[in-house]
mmCIF file of C-alpha atoms and ligand atoms in Angstrom:
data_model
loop_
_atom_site.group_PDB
_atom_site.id
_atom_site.type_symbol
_atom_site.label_atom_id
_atom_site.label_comp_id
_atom_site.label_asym_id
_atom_site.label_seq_id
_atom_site.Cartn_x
_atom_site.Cartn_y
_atom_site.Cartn_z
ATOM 1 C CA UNK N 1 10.397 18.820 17.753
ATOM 2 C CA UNK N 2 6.914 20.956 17.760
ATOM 3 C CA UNK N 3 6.884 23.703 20.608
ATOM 4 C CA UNK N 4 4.859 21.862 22.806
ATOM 5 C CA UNK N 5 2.712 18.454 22.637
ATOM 6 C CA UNK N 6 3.746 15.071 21.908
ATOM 7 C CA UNK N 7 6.014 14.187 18.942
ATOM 8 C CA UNK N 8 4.892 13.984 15.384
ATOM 9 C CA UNK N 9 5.419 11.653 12.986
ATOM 10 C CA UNK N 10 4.227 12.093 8.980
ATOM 11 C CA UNK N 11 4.304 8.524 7.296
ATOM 12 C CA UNK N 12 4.556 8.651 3.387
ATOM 13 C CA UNK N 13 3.875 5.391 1.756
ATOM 14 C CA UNK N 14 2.139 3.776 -1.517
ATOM 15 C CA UNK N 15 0.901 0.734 -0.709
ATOM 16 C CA UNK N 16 -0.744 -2.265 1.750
ATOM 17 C CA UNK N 17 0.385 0.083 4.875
ATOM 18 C CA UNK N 18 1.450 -2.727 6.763
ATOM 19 C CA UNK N 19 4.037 -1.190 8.682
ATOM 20 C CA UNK N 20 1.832 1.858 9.121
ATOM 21 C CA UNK N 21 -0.724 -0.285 10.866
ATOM 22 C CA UNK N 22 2.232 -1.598 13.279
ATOM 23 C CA UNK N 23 3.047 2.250 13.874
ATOM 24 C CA UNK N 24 -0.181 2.934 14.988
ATOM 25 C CA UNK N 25 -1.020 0.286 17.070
ATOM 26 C CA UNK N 26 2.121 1.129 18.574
ATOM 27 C CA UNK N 27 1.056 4.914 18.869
ATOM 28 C CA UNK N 28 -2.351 3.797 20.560
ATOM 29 C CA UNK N 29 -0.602 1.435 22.950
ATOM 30 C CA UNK N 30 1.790 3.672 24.433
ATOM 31 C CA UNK N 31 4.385 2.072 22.924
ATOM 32 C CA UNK N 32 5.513 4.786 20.464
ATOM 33 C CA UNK N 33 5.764 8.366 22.669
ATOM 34 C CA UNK N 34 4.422 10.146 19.494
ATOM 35 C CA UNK N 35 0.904 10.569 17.272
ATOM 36 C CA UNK N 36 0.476 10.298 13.796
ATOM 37 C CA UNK N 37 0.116 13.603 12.396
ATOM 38 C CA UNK N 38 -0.268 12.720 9.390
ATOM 39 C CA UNK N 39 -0.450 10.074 5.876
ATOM 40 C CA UNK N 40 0.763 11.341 2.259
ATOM 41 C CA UNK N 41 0.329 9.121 -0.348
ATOM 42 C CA UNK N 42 1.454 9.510 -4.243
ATOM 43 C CA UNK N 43 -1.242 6.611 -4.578
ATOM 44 C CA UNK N 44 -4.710 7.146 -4.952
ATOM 45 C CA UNK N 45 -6.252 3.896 -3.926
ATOM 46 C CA UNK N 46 -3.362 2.666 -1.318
ATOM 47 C CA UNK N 47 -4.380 0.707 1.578
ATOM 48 C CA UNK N 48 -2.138 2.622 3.295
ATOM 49 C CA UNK N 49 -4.427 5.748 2.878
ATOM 50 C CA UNK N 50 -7.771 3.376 3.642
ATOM 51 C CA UNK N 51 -6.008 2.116 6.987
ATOM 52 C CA UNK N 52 -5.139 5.678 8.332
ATOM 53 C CA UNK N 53 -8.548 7.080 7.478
ATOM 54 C CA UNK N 54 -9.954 4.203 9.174
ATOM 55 C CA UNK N 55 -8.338 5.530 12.254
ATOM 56 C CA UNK N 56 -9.266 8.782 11.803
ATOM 57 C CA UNK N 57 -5.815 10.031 11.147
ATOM 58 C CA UNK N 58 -5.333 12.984 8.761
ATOM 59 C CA UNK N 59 -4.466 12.039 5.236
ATOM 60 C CA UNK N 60 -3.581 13.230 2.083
ATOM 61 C CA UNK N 61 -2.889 11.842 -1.853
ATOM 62 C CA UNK N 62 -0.303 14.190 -3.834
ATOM 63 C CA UNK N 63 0.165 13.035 -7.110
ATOM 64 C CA UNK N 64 3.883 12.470 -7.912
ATOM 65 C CA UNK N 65 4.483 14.696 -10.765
ATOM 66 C CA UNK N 66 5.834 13.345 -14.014
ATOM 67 C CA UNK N 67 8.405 11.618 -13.101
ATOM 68 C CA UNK N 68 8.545 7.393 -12.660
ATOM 69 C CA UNK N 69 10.864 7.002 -9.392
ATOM 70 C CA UNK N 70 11.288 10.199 -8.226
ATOM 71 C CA UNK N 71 8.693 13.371 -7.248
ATOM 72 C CA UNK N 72 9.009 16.383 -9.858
ATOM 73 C CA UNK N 73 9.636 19.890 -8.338
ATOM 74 C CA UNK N 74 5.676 20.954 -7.724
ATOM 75 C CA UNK N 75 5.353 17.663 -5.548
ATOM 76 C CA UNK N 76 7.975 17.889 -3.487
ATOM 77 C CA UNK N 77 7.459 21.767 -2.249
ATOM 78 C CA UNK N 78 3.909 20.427 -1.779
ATOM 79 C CA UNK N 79 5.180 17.069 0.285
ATOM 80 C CA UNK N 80 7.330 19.509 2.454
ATOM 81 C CA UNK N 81 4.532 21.969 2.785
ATOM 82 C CA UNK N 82 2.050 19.551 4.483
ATOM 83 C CA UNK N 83 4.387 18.074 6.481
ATOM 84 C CA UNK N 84 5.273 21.505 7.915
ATOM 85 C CA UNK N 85 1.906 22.321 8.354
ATOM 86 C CA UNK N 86 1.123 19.252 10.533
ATOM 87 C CA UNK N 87 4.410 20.077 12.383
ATOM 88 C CA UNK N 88 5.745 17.003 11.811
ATOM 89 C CA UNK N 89 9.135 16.202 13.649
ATOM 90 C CA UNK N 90 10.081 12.684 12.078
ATOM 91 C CA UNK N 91 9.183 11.671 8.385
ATOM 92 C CA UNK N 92 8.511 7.457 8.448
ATOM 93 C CA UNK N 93 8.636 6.276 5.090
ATOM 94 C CA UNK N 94 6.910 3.116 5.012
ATOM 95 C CA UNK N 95 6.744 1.330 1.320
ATOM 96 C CA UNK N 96 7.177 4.847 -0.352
ATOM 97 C CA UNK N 97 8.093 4.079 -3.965
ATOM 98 C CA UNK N 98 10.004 7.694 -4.524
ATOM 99 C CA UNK N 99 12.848 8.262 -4.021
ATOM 100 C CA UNK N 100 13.624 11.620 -1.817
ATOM 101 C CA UNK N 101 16.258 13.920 -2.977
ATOM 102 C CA UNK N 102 17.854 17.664 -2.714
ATOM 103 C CA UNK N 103 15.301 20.368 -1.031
ATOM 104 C CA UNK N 104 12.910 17.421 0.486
ATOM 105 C CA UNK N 105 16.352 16.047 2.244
ATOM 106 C CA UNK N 106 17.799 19.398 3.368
ATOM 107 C CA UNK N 107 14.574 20.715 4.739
ATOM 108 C CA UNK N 108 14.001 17.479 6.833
ATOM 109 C CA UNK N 109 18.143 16.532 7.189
ATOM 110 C CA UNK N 110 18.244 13.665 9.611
ATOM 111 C CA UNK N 111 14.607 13.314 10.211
ATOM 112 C CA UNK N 112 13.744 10.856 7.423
ATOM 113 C CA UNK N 113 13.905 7.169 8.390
ATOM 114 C CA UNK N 114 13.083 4.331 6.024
ATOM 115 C CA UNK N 115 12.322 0.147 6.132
ATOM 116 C CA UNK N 116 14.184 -1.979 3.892
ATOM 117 C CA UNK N 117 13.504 -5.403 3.193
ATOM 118 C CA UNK N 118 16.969 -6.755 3.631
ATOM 119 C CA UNK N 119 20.300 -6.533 5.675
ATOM 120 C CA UNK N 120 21.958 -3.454 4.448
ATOM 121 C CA UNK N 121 24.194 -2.846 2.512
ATOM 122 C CA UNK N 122 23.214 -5.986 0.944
ATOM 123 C CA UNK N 123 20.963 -6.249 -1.872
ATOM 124 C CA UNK N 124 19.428 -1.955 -1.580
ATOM 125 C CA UNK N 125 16.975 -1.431 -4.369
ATOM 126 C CA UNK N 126 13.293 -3.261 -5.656
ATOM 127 C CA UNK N 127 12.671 -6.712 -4.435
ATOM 128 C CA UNK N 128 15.301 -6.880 -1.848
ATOM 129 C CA UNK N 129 13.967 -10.581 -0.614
ATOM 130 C CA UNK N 130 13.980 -11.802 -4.156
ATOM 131 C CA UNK N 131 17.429 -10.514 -4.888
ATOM 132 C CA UNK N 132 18.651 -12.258 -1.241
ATOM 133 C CA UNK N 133 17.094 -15.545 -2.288
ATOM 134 C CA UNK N 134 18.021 -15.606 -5.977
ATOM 135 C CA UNK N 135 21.764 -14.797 -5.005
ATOM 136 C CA UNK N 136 21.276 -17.997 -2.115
ATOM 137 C CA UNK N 137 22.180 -15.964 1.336
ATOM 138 C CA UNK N 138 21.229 -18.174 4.286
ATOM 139 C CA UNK N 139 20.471 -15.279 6.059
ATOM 140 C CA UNK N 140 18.577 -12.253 5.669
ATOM 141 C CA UNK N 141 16.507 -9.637 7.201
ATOM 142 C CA UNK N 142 15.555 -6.028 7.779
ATOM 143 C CA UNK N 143 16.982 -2.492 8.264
ATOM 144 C CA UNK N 144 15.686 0.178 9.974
ATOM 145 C CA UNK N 145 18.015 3.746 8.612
ATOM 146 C CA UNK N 146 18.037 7.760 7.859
ATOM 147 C CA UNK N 147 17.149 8.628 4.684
ATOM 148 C CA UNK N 148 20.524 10.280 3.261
ATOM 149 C CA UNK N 149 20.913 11.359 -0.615
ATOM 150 C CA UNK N 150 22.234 7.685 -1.787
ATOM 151 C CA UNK N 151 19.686 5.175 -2.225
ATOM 152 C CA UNK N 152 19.115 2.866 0.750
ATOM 153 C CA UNK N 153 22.343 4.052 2.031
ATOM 154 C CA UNK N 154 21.871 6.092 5.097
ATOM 155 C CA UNK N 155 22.998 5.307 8.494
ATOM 156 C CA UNK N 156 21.266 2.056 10.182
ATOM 157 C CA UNK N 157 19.133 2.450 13.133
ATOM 158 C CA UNK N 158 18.043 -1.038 13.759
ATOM 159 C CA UNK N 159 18.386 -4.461 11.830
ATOM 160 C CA UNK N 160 16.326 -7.953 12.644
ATOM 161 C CA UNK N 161 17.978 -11.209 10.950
ATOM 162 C CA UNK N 162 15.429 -13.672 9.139
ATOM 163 C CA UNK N 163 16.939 -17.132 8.240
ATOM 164 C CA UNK N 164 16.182 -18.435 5.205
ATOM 165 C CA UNK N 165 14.430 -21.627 4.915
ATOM 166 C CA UNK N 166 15.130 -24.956 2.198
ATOM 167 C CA UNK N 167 12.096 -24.368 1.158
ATOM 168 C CA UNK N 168 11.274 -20.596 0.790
ATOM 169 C CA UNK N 169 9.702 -19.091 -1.994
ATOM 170 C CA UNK N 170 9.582 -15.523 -2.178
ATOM 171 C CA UNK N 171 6.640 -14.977 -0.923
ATOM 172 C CA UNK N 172 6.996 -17.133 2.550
ATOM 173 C CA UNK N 173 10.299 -15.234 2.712
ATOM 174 C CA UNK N 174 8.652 -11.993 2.547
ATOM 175 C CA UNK N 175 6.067 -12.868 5.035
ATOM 176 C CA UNK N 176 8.494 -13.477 7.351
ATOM 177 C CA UNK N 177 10.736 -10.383 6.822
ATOM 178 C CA UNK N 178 7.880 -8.292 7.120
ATOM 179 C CA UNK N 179 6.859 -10.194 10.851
ATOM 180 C CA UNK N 180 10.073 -8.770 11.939
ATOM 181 C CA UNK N 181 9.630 -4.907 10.070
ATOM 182 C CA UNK N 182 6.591 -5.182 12.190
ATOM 183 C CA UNK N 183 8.928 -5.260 15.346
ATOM 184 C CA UNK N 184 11.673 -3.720 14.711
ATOM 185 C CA UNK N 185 10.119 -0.618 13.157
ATOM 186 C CA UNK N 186 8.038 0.725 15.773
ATOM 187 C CA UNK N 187 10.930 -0.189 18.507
ATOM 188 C CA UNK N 188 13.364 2.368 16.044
ATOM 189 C CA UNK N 189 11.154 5.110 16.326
ATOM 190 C CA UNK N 190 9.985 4.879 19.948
ATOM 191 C CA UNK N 191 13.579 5.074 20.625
ATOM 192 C CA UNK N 192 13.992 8.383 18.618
ATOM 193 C CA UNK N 193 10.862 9.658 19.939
ATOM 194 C CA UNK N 194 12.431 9.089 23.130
ATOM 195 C CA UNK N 195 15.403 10.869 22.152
ATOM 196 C CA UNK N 196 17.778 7.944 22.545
ATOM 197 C CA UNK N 197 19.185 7.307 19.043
ATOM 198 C CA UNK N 198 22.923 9.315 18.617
ATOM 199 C CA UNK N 199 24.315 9.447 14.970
ATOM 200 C CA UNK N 200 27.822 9.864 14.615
ATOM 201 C CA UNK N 201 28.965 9.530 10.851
ATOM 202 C CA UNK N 202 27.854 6.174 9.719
ATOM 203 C CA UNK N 203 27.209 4.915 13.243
ATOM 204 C CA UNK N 204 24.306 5.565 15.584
ATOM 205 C CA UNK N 205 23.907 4.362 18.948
ATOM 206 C CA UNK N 206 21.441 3.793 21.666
ATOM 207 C CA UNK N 207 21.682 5.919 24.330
ATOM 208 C CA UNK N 208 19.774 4.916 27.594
ATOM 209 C CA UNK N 209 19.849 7.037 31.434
ATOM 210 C CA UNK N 210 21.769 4.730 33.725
HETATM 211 C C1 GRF Q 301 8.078 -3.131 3.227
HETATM 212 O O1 GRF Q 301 8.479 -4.435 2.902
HETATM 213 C C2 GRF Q 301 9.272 -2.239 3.360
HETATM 214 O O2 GRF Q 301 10.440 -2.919 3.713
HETATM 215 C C3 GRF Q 301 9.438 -1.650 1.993
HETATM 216 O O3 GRF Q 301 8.141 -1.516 1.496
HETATM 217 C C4 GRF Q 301 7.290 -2.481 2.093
HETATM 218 C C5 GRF Q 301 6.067 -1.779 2.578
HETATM 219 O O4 GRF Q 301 5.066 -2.651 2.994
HETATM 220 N N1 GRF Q 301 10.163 -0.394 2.057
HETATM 221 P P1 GRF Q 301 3.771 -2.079 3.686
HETATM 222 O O5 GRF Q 301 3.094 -1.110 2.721
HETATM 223 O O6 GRF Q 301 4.196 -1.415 4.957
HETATM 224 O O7 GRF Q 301 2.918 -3.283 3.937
#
């Protein structure tokens, strides 16, 4: 956590910024204990970027690097030098389309969390919801978890089941999945702002004062 002041959260994403916009209203309403320090985007013209500088919340575009999934070498120290330089304490991806590896990891080891569009460890990967309705679940949902070196693998912090309907198509199915990222997002990281989330191996738990 910073020396003093409230605690700081960096969000990294590349697109709408839905879940960014549920972050900050959460910030502003007291329900999050922590500011936005800052947005980093590796796209240009994201809403995500529009929404934060709408709010007057420090933001910044860092192109990617040459690589397709991943940021090359150049990005990354840069990624991991602005988010030291806002003093950030928690990184929130929210729709970030890279995937984080090696230094970025180590430097920020278990202060990465991530939204996934599905009930881990089902269906990790692009187009979670698709993938849950094209294999025919009944039931799917949302994860809340650290960011660890395997892909949508690290250790859940929160998870919100959404049924799925006779009638879904993917898009009502997303819709509804991303209703409950929209709560249970913001809930996961007032409670590590908070200090309540323990991880022990796989497992975390909620710790609350009797
Ligand atoms: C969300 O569905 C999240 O689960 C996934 O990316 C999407 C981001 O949406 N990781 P938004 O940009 O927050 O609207």
């Amino acid at each position: 956590m910073s020396e003093q002041g409230p605690f700081r959260l960096g969000v990294l994403g590349s697109g709408l910024g839905s879940n960014f916009d549920s972050i900050a209203q959460g910030c502003a309403a007291g329900a999050i204990p922590a500011e936005i320090a800052l947005v980093l985007s590796d796209a240009e013209d994201s809403g995500i970027l529009r929404s934060a500088k709408a709010l007057g919340v420090p933001t910044s575009f860092i192109a990617p690097g040459k690589y397709r999934t991943k940021l090359d070498e150049t990005a990354e120290a840069e990624y991991i030098a602005a988010l030291q330089e806002a003093e950030v304490d928690l990184v929130v991806l929210a729709g970030f389309m890279r995937i984080l590896k090696g230094e970025f990891l180590k430097t920020y080891e278990g202060r990465v969390v991530n939204i996934h569009p599905s009930l881990l460890p089902s269906f990790p990967g692009l187009e979670a919801w698709k993938q849950a309705l094209d294999h025919g679940v009944k039931v799917t949902g949302c994860t809340v978890h650290f960011v660890d070196q395997g892909v949508d693998m690290g250790a859940i912090i929160a998870q919100e089941t959404v049924r799925v309907r006779d009638d879904d198509t993917a898009e009502s199915l997303l819709a509804r999945i991303h209703d409950a990222e929209h709560r249970i997002y913001p809930a996961a990281i007032a409670m590590i702002a908070h200090g309540e989330i323990e991880q022990r191996g796989r497992r975390t738990f909620h710790k609350v004062d009797p």
